[in-house]
Tab-separated table of C-alpha atoms in Angstrom:
chain	number	residue	atom	x	y	z
A	1	MET	CA	128.679	206.659	53.503
A	2	ALA	CA	126.992	208.274	51.033
A	3	PHE	CA	126.687	205.272	48.741
A	4	ILE	CA	126.304	201.991	48.939
A	5	ASP	CA	127.249	199.171	44.744
A	6	GLY	CA	125.876	202.578	43.533
A	7	HIS	CA	122.499	203.267	45.179
A	8	PRO	CA	121.989	206.080	48.069
A	9	ASN	CA	122.101	204.819	51.407
A	10	ILE	CA	118.856	204.900	53.431
A	11	HIS	CA	120.992	205.660	56.662
A	12	HIS	CA	122.823	208.333	55.313
A	13	VAL	CA	119.510	209.989	54.175
A	14	THR	CA	118.181	210.113	56.825
A	15	ALA	CA	121.026	210.226	59.569
A	16	SER	CA	120.471	212.601	63.251
A	17	GLU	CA	121.649	213.827	65.961
A	18	ARG	CA	118.308	213.746	68.022
A	19	LEU	CA	115.567	210.208	66.457
A	20	ALA	CA	117.963	206.790	66.952
A	21	GLN	CA	118.859	204.359	63.096
A	22	ILE	CA	115.857	204.244	61.621
A	23	GLN	CA	115.220	200.524	61.343
A	24	LEU	CA	113.654	198.747	58.046
A	25	SER	CA	113.861	194.368	59.611
A	26	LYS	CA	110.843	194.198	59.945
A	27	ASP	CA	107.357	194.773	58.047
A	28	ILE	CA	105.927	197.448	60.394
A	29	ASN	CA	109.064	199.517	62.060
A	30	PRO	CA	107.194	202.683	64.473
A	31	ILE	CA	109.294	205.306	65.718
A	32	ALA	CA	109.536	206.141	69.129
A	33	LYS	CA	106.947	208.411	70.249
A	34	VAL	CA	107.754	211.734	71.829
A	35	LYS	CA	105.454	213.539	74.556
A	36	VAL	CA	104.444	217.412	73.633
A	37	PRO	CA	101.799	220.028	74.443
A	38	GLY	CA	98.478	217.770	73.090
A	39	GLY	CA	99.458	214.199	74.171
A	40	PRO	CA	102.067	211.713	72.537
A	41	ARG	CA	103.947	212.672	69.260
A	42	ARG	CA	104.878	209.772	66.717
A	43	PRO	CA	107.530	210.803	64.421
A	44	CYS	CA	106.492	208.317	61.604
A	45	ILE	CA	105.622	204.169	61.434
A	46	LEU	CA	107.958	202.767	58.031
A	47	ILE	CA	106.519	199.989	56.397
A	48	ARG	CA	108.076	197.243	53.878
A	49	SER	CA	106.174	195.062	51.741
A	50	SER	CA	108.699	192.505	50.472
A	51	PRO	CA	107.147	190.451	47.311
A	52	TRP	CA	109.554	187.997	47.226
A	53	LYS	CA	108.934	186.620	50.318
A	54	ALA	CA	105.146	186.601	49.658
A	55	GLY	CA	102.947	183.446	50.115
A	56	THR	CA	106.120	181.947	52.083
A	57	THR	CA	105.103	181.423	55.835
A	58	GLU	CA	107.172	183.784	56.973
A	59	THR	CA	105.176	186.680	54.762
A	60	PRO	CA	101.950	184.362	53.720
A	61	TRP	CA	100.429	187.496	52.590
A	62	HIS	CA	100.022	189.071	48.913
A	63	ASP	CA	100.655	193.190	49.257
A	64	VAL	CA	99.194	194.960	46.728
A	65	PHE	CA	100.488	198.223	45.598
A	66	ASP	CA	98.332	200.319	43.230
A	67	LEU	CA	100.406	203.315	43.082
A	68	ASP	CA	99.000	204.870	39.475
A	69	ASN	CA	95.443	205.103	41.994
A	70	GLY	CA	97.203	206.108	45.314
A	71	ARG	CA	95.608	202.151	47.121
A	72	ILE	CA	97.429	200.078	48.753
A	73	LEU	CA	95.911	196.574	50.385
A	74	TYR	CA	98.444	195.846	53.184
A	75	PHE	CA	98.105	193.057	56.115
A	76	GLY	CA	99.600	193.323	59.836
A	77	ASP	CA	102.410	191.467	60.635
A	78	HIS	CA	99.967	187.568	62.407
A	79	ARG	CA	101.230	184.343	61.584
A	80	VAL	CA	99.939	181.161	61.580
A	81	ASP	CA	102.013	180.377	64.935
A	82	HIS	CA	101.425	183.417	66.751
A	83	THR	CA	98.973	181.758	70.134
A	84	VAL	CA	98.549	186.243	70.987
A	85	PRO	CA	95.192	187.671	70.272
A	86	VAL	CA	95.085	189.108	67.278
A	87	GLY	CA	95.105	193.256	66.648
A	88	THR	CA	98.383	192.870	70.010
A	89	THR	CA	101.618	191.905	68.269
A	90	GLN	CA	104.280	194.627	67.682
A	91	GLY	CA	103.110	196.309	64.118
A	92	ASN	CA	98.692	195.744	64.405
A	93	ALA	CA	99.063	196.974	67.498
A	94	VAL	CA	100.795	200.246	65.914
A	95	LEU	CA	98.503	200.196	63.275
A	96	LEU	CA	95.109	200.006	64.605
A	97	GLU	CA	96.294	202.685	66.300
A	98	ALA	CA	97.794	204.820	63.921
A	99	LEU	CA	94.126	203.467	62.180
A	100	GLU	CA	91.998	205.719	65.017
A	101	GLU	CA	94.540	208.834	65.095
A	102	HIS	CA	93.766	209.175	60.895
A	103	GLN	CA	90.227	209.439	61.928
A	104	GLY	CA	90.938	212.408	64.234
A	105	PRO	CA	86.983	214.355	63.736
A	106	THR	CA	89.169	217.272	63.976
A	107	ALA	CA	92.167	218.799	62.906
A	108	GLU	CA	94.539	219.280	66.535
A	109	GLN	CA	93.887	215.548	66.276
A	110	ARG	CA	94.856	214.567	63.220
A	111	ALA	CA	97.635	216.746	63.130
A	112	LEU	CA	99.161	214.026	65.690
A	113	ALA	CA	98.901	211.966	62.720
A	114	VAL	CA	101.265	209.440	62.229
A	115	PRO	CA	102.081	209.347	59.142
A	116	LEU	CA	103.679	205.861	56.882
A	117	LEU	CA	106.449	206.062	54.857
A	118	VAL	CA	106.034	202.933	52.903
A	119	PHE	CA	108.779	201.058	50.937
A	120	ALA	CA	109.011	198.385	48.760
A	121	ALA	CA	112.042	195.623	48.373
A	122	VAL	CA	113.012	195.682	45.059
A	123	SER	CA	115.836	194.184	43.245
A	124	ARG	CA	119.520	194.451	42.412
A	125	ASN	CA	122.538	192.958	41.375
A	126	LYS	CA	121.193	189.550	41.679
A	127	THR	CA	120.357	189.988	44.942
A	128	PRO	CA	116.126	190.409	45.928
A	129	LYS	CA	117.535	191.502	49.925
A	130	GLY	CA	118.832	195.284	51.237
A	131	TYR	CA	117.482	197.186	48.644
A	132	VAL	CA	114.121	199.494	49.214
A	133	GLU	CA	111.930	201.265	46.913
A	134	PHE	CA	110.535	204.582	48.307
A	135	CYS	CA	107.050	204.609	47.521
A	136	GLY	CA	105.047	206.855	49.213
A	137	VAL	CA	103.926	208.956	52.585
A	138	ALA	CA	100.486	207.234	52.712
A	139	VAL	CA	97.201	206.929	56.342
A	140	ILE	CA	94.758	204.744	56.719
A	141	ASP	CA	91.277	204.760	55.280
A	142	ARG	CA	89.856	201.419	56.797
A	143	ALA	CA	91.403	198.200	58.741
A	144	GLU	CA	89.472	194.157	58.486
A	145	GLN	CA	89.825	191.183	60.431
A	146	ILE	CA	90.406	188.931	58.119
A	147	GLU	CA	90.666	185.038	58.064
A	148	GLN	CA	94.230	183.626	56.116
A	149	GLN	CA	96.176	180.324	55.237
A	150	ALA	CA	98.964	178.984	56.496
A	151	LYS	CA	100.644	175.124	56.486
A	152	GLY	CA	96.720	174.749	55.835
A	153	THR	CA	95.963	176.392	59.363
A	154	SER	CA	93.472	179.020	59.202
A	155	PHE	CA	94.456	181.956	61.267
A	156	PRO	CA	93.269	185.574	61.721
A	157	ASN	CA	94.302	189.070	60.920
A	158	TYR	CA	94.411	192.310	59.897
A	159	ARG	CA	94.391	194.061	55.919
A	160	TYR	CA	94.532	197.652	55.382
A	161	GLU	CA	93.486	199.472	52.838
A	162	LEU	CA	95.833	202.635	52.540
A	163	SER	CA	95.320	205.870	50.716
A	164	VAL	CA	99.120	207.277	49.200
A	165	LEU	CA	99.611	210.797	49.177
A	166	ASP	CA	100.707	213.068	46.303
A	167	LEU	CA	104.137	214.601	46.519
A	168	SER	CA	104.263	216.159	43.274
A	169	ALA	CA	103.935	219.765	44.871
A	170	GLU	CA	107.455	218.221	46.152
A	171	ASP	CA	108.738	216.454	43.703
A	172	ASP	CA	107.610	213.707	44.737
A	173	ARG	CA	110.009	213.705	47.444
A	174	VAL	CA	109.708	213.573	50.949
A	175	ASP	CA	112.154	216.092	53.564
A	176	TRP	CA	113.202	214.527	56.407
A	177	ALA	CA	113.157	217.001	58.396
A	178	TRP	CA	109.382	217.148	58.474
A	179	ILE	CA	110.480	213.648	60.278
A	180	GLU	CA	112.797	215.358	62.149
A	181	ALA	CA	110.362	217.906	63.477
A	182	ARG	CA	108.068	215.615	64.724
A	183	GLY	CA	110.363	213.727	66.830
A	184	ASN	CA	111.687	217.323	68.581
A	185	PRO	CA	109.687	217.355	72.335
A	186	GLU	CA	111.352	220.663	71.612
A	187	LEU	CA	108.418	222.045	68.936
A	188	SER	CA	104.522	221.927	68.972
A	189	THR	CA	102.738	220.472	66.403
A	190	ALA	CA	101.437	223.249	64.744
A	191	ASP	CA	105.382	224.087	63.670
A	192	ALA	CA	106.002	220.399	62.941
A	193	LEU	CA	103.676	220.393	60.419
A	194	LYS	CA	104.692	223.656	58.851
A	195	LEU	CA	107.278	220.979	57.551
A	196	ALA	CA	105.163	217.690	55.777
A	197	PRO	CA	104.200	217.931	52.109
A	198	HIS	CA	101.556	220.450	51.087
A	199	SER	CA	98.818	217.070	50.619
A	200	TRP	CA	99.613	215.792	54.520
A	201	ARG	CA	98.720	219.422	56.132
A	202	GLN	CA	95.232	219.487	53.487
A	203	TRP	CA	94.356	216.660	54.318
A	204	VAL	CA	95.110	217.466	57.988
A	205	GLU	CA	92.918	220.611	57.320
A	206	GLN	CA	89.856	218.512	55.682
A	207	GLY	CA	89.773	215.367	56.666
A	208	HIS	CA	89.479	212.078	55.040
A	209	ALA	CA	86.539	214.509	52.473
A	210	ALA	CA	90.355	216.086	50.467
A	211	MET	CA	91.451	212.313	49.860
A	212	PRO	CA	90.092	212.633	46.264
A	213	GLU	CA	92.182	215.739	45.775
A	214	VAL	CA	95.785	214.287	47.280
A	215	ARG	CA	95.276	211.185	46.210
A	216	ARG	CA	98.210	210.178	44.719
A	217	ARG	CA	96.877	210.084	40.613
A	218	ALA	CA	99.858	208.950	38.474
A	219	VAL	CA	99.237	211.962	35.601
A	220	ARG	CA	102.983	212.594	35.686
A	221	PRO	CA	106.012	211.105	33.264
A	222	PRO	CA	107.903	208.380	34.255
A	223	ARG	CA	111.415	209.406	35.915
A	224	ASP	CA	114.252	208.083	36.562
A	225	ARG	CA	114.632	206.391	40.330
A	226	GLU	CA	117.589	205.431	42.936
A	227	PRO	CA	116.775	202.679	45.422
A	228	VAL	CA	118.273	203.062	48.588
A	229	ARG	CA	120.401	200.721	49.826
A	230	GLN	CA	119.914	199.173	53.515
A	231	SER	CA	123.248	199.848	55.893
A	232	PRO	CA	123.800	200.437	59.556
A	233	GLU	CA	126.094	203.563	57.422
A	234	SER	CA	124.785	207.110	58.864
A	235	GLY	CA	126.427	210.721	57.722
A	236	ARG	CA	124.924	214.271	56.891
A	237	GLU	CA	126.337	215.218	53.958
A	238	LEU	CA	123.468	214.583	51.382
A	239	PRO	CA	120.380	216.254	51.349
A	240	LEU	CA	117.313	214.800	53.977
A	241	LEU	CA	115.153	213.971	51.031
A	242	LEU	CA	113.441	210.984	49.650
A	243	PRO	CA	112.363	210.017	46.448
A	244	ALA	CA	108.838	208.887	45.424
A	245	SER	CA	108.528	206.350	42.962
A	246	ARG	CA	106.329	207.649	40.186
A	247	GLU	CA	104.897	204.384	37.791
A	248	PRO	CA	104.649	205.150	34.518
A	249	GLY	CA	100.947	204.710	33.463
A	250	VAL	CA	97.540	207.072	32.016
A	251	SER	CA	95.493	207.897	33.997
A	252	GLY	CA	93.474	204.593	34.420
A	253	SER	CA	96.299	201.764	34.106
A	254	VAL	CA	97.519	199.812	37.187
A	255	SER	CA	100.964	199.437	38.427
A	256	ARG	CA	101.695	195.541	39.942
A	257	THR	CA	104.372	196.999	42.223
A	258	PRO	CA	105.078	194.689	44.262
A	259	THR	CA	101.824	192.045	43.622
A	260	GLU	CA	98.161	192.236	42.340
A	261	SER	CA	95.616	189.971	41.909
A	262	SER	CA	92.251	189.834	40.077
A	263	ALA	CA	90.922	188.445	42.894
A	264	GLU	CA	92.382	190.994	45.169
A	265	LEU	CA	90.662	194.096	43.391
A	266	MET	CA	89.499	196.865	45.621
A	267	VAL	CA	85.572	197.933	45.128
A	268	SER	CA	87.363	201.667	45.511
A	269	VAL	CA	90.005	200.980	43.578
A	270	LEU	CA	87.796	199.296	40.987
A	271	MET	CA	85.250	202.277	40.681
A	272	ASP	CA	88.488	204.853	40.276
A	273	ARG	CA	88.816	202.511	36.913
A	274	LEU	CA	85.414	202.742	35.629
A	275	ARG	CA	85.638	206.783	36.008
A	276	ASN	CA	88.551	206.781	34.280
A	277	LEU	CA	87.429	205.097	31.259
A	278	ARG	CA	88.255	206.199	28.144
A	279	VAL	CA	85.008	206.363	26.358
A	280	HIS	CA	84.653	207.354	22.869
A	281	LYS	CA	82.882	210.753	21.712
A	282	ARG	CA	81.668	211.668	18.065
A	283	ASN	CA	80.441	215.650	17.673
A	284	GLY	CA	81.132	216.262	21.561
A	285	ARG	CA	78.889	213.535	22.085
A	286	GLN	CA	79.616	209.921	24.318
A	287	SER	CA	79.285	206.845	22.477
A	288	ARG	CA	77.397	204.650	24.192
A	289	HIS	CA	78.718	201.134	23.148
A	290	LYS	CA	81.519	201.008	25.765
A	291	PRO	CA	79.714	201.822	29.217
A	292	LEU	CA	76.591	199.027	27.681
A	293	ALA	CA	79.274	195.952	26.956
A	294	LEU	CA	81.270	197.067	30.464
A	295	LEU	CA	77.630	196.519	32.847
C-alpha cells in the first residue's frame, strides 16, 4: 500500500527484495550486518525519537533536536529497571559500536561505518502514534555516560552527540538504493559508497575535519514535507526516496524538534550560534555594543 491516511507508507518506500522489512518499533533499530571483504558491514541503523513519551518511565530522557544547526542530543536505551551493565543493552551496544566506526582514522574504515537514519514521531489525525518524519542522515561525534532519574532512582545511560549531514545536493532526500547496496554482500564497499549522499562521501574521504562543511545548515527556504505512516504493507512502485525535513529559519535560528530545554544546550551548539550572531555594521565596520553586551 503506497499511502495510508493520505501519507506515504514507509514500508512501501523502503521495500526491498534483499533486506528484511525495516522496523521502527524500538528507538534504536539496527539492520543486520552482511559479510563483505574488509569486514562486516551494517546497512544502516534507524533511530527514532518519540517526544510524546519523553519524561515517562518508559522513556525518561528528552532528546534534543537542533536541525537548523545539524545537531542532535540523543539518549540510549538503558532504563531504571535494567540490571545489565550500562552499554550492554541492544541499542547502546550498537550505537557504541557505530561510534567506534565513525571514529575510524582512515577513509577505508569510515567507508564501512554505518549511517544513522534519524526519525521523529509526529502527531497526525489527532494521534501521536504511528507517524514518523525523516530528519536526515547522522554520524556520532561523541558519547558520554551520564546519570538519569526515574521513579526517584538514579540509573546510568549514554548520551550521544550526533551531527546531521547536509543533503541539499540530493534535494533533502536519501535514495534507499544506497542502503540496499550496503546490504548487498556481492557489492564492494567502494561500489556501495557511490550511491551515498555527497556529504557522506566527503565525510568518508576527509573524516571529521570535513564536518564544518558537510553538517546541515538552515540556509534554504521552508518546504512542504510529508510524514510517513508505519505499516506492514510493502510494495515497490514509489521512488525509493526518504524526504528529510528542513525546519524554516535563518542562520542561527533554533529548531526545537522534538524537544529542547536551555539547560541541555550543547557547548558546540552555543558556539555555532555565537558565530552566527547578526552584528550591526556602520560604514563597513562592526559595531561593538552587541558583543560587549553578550560578554
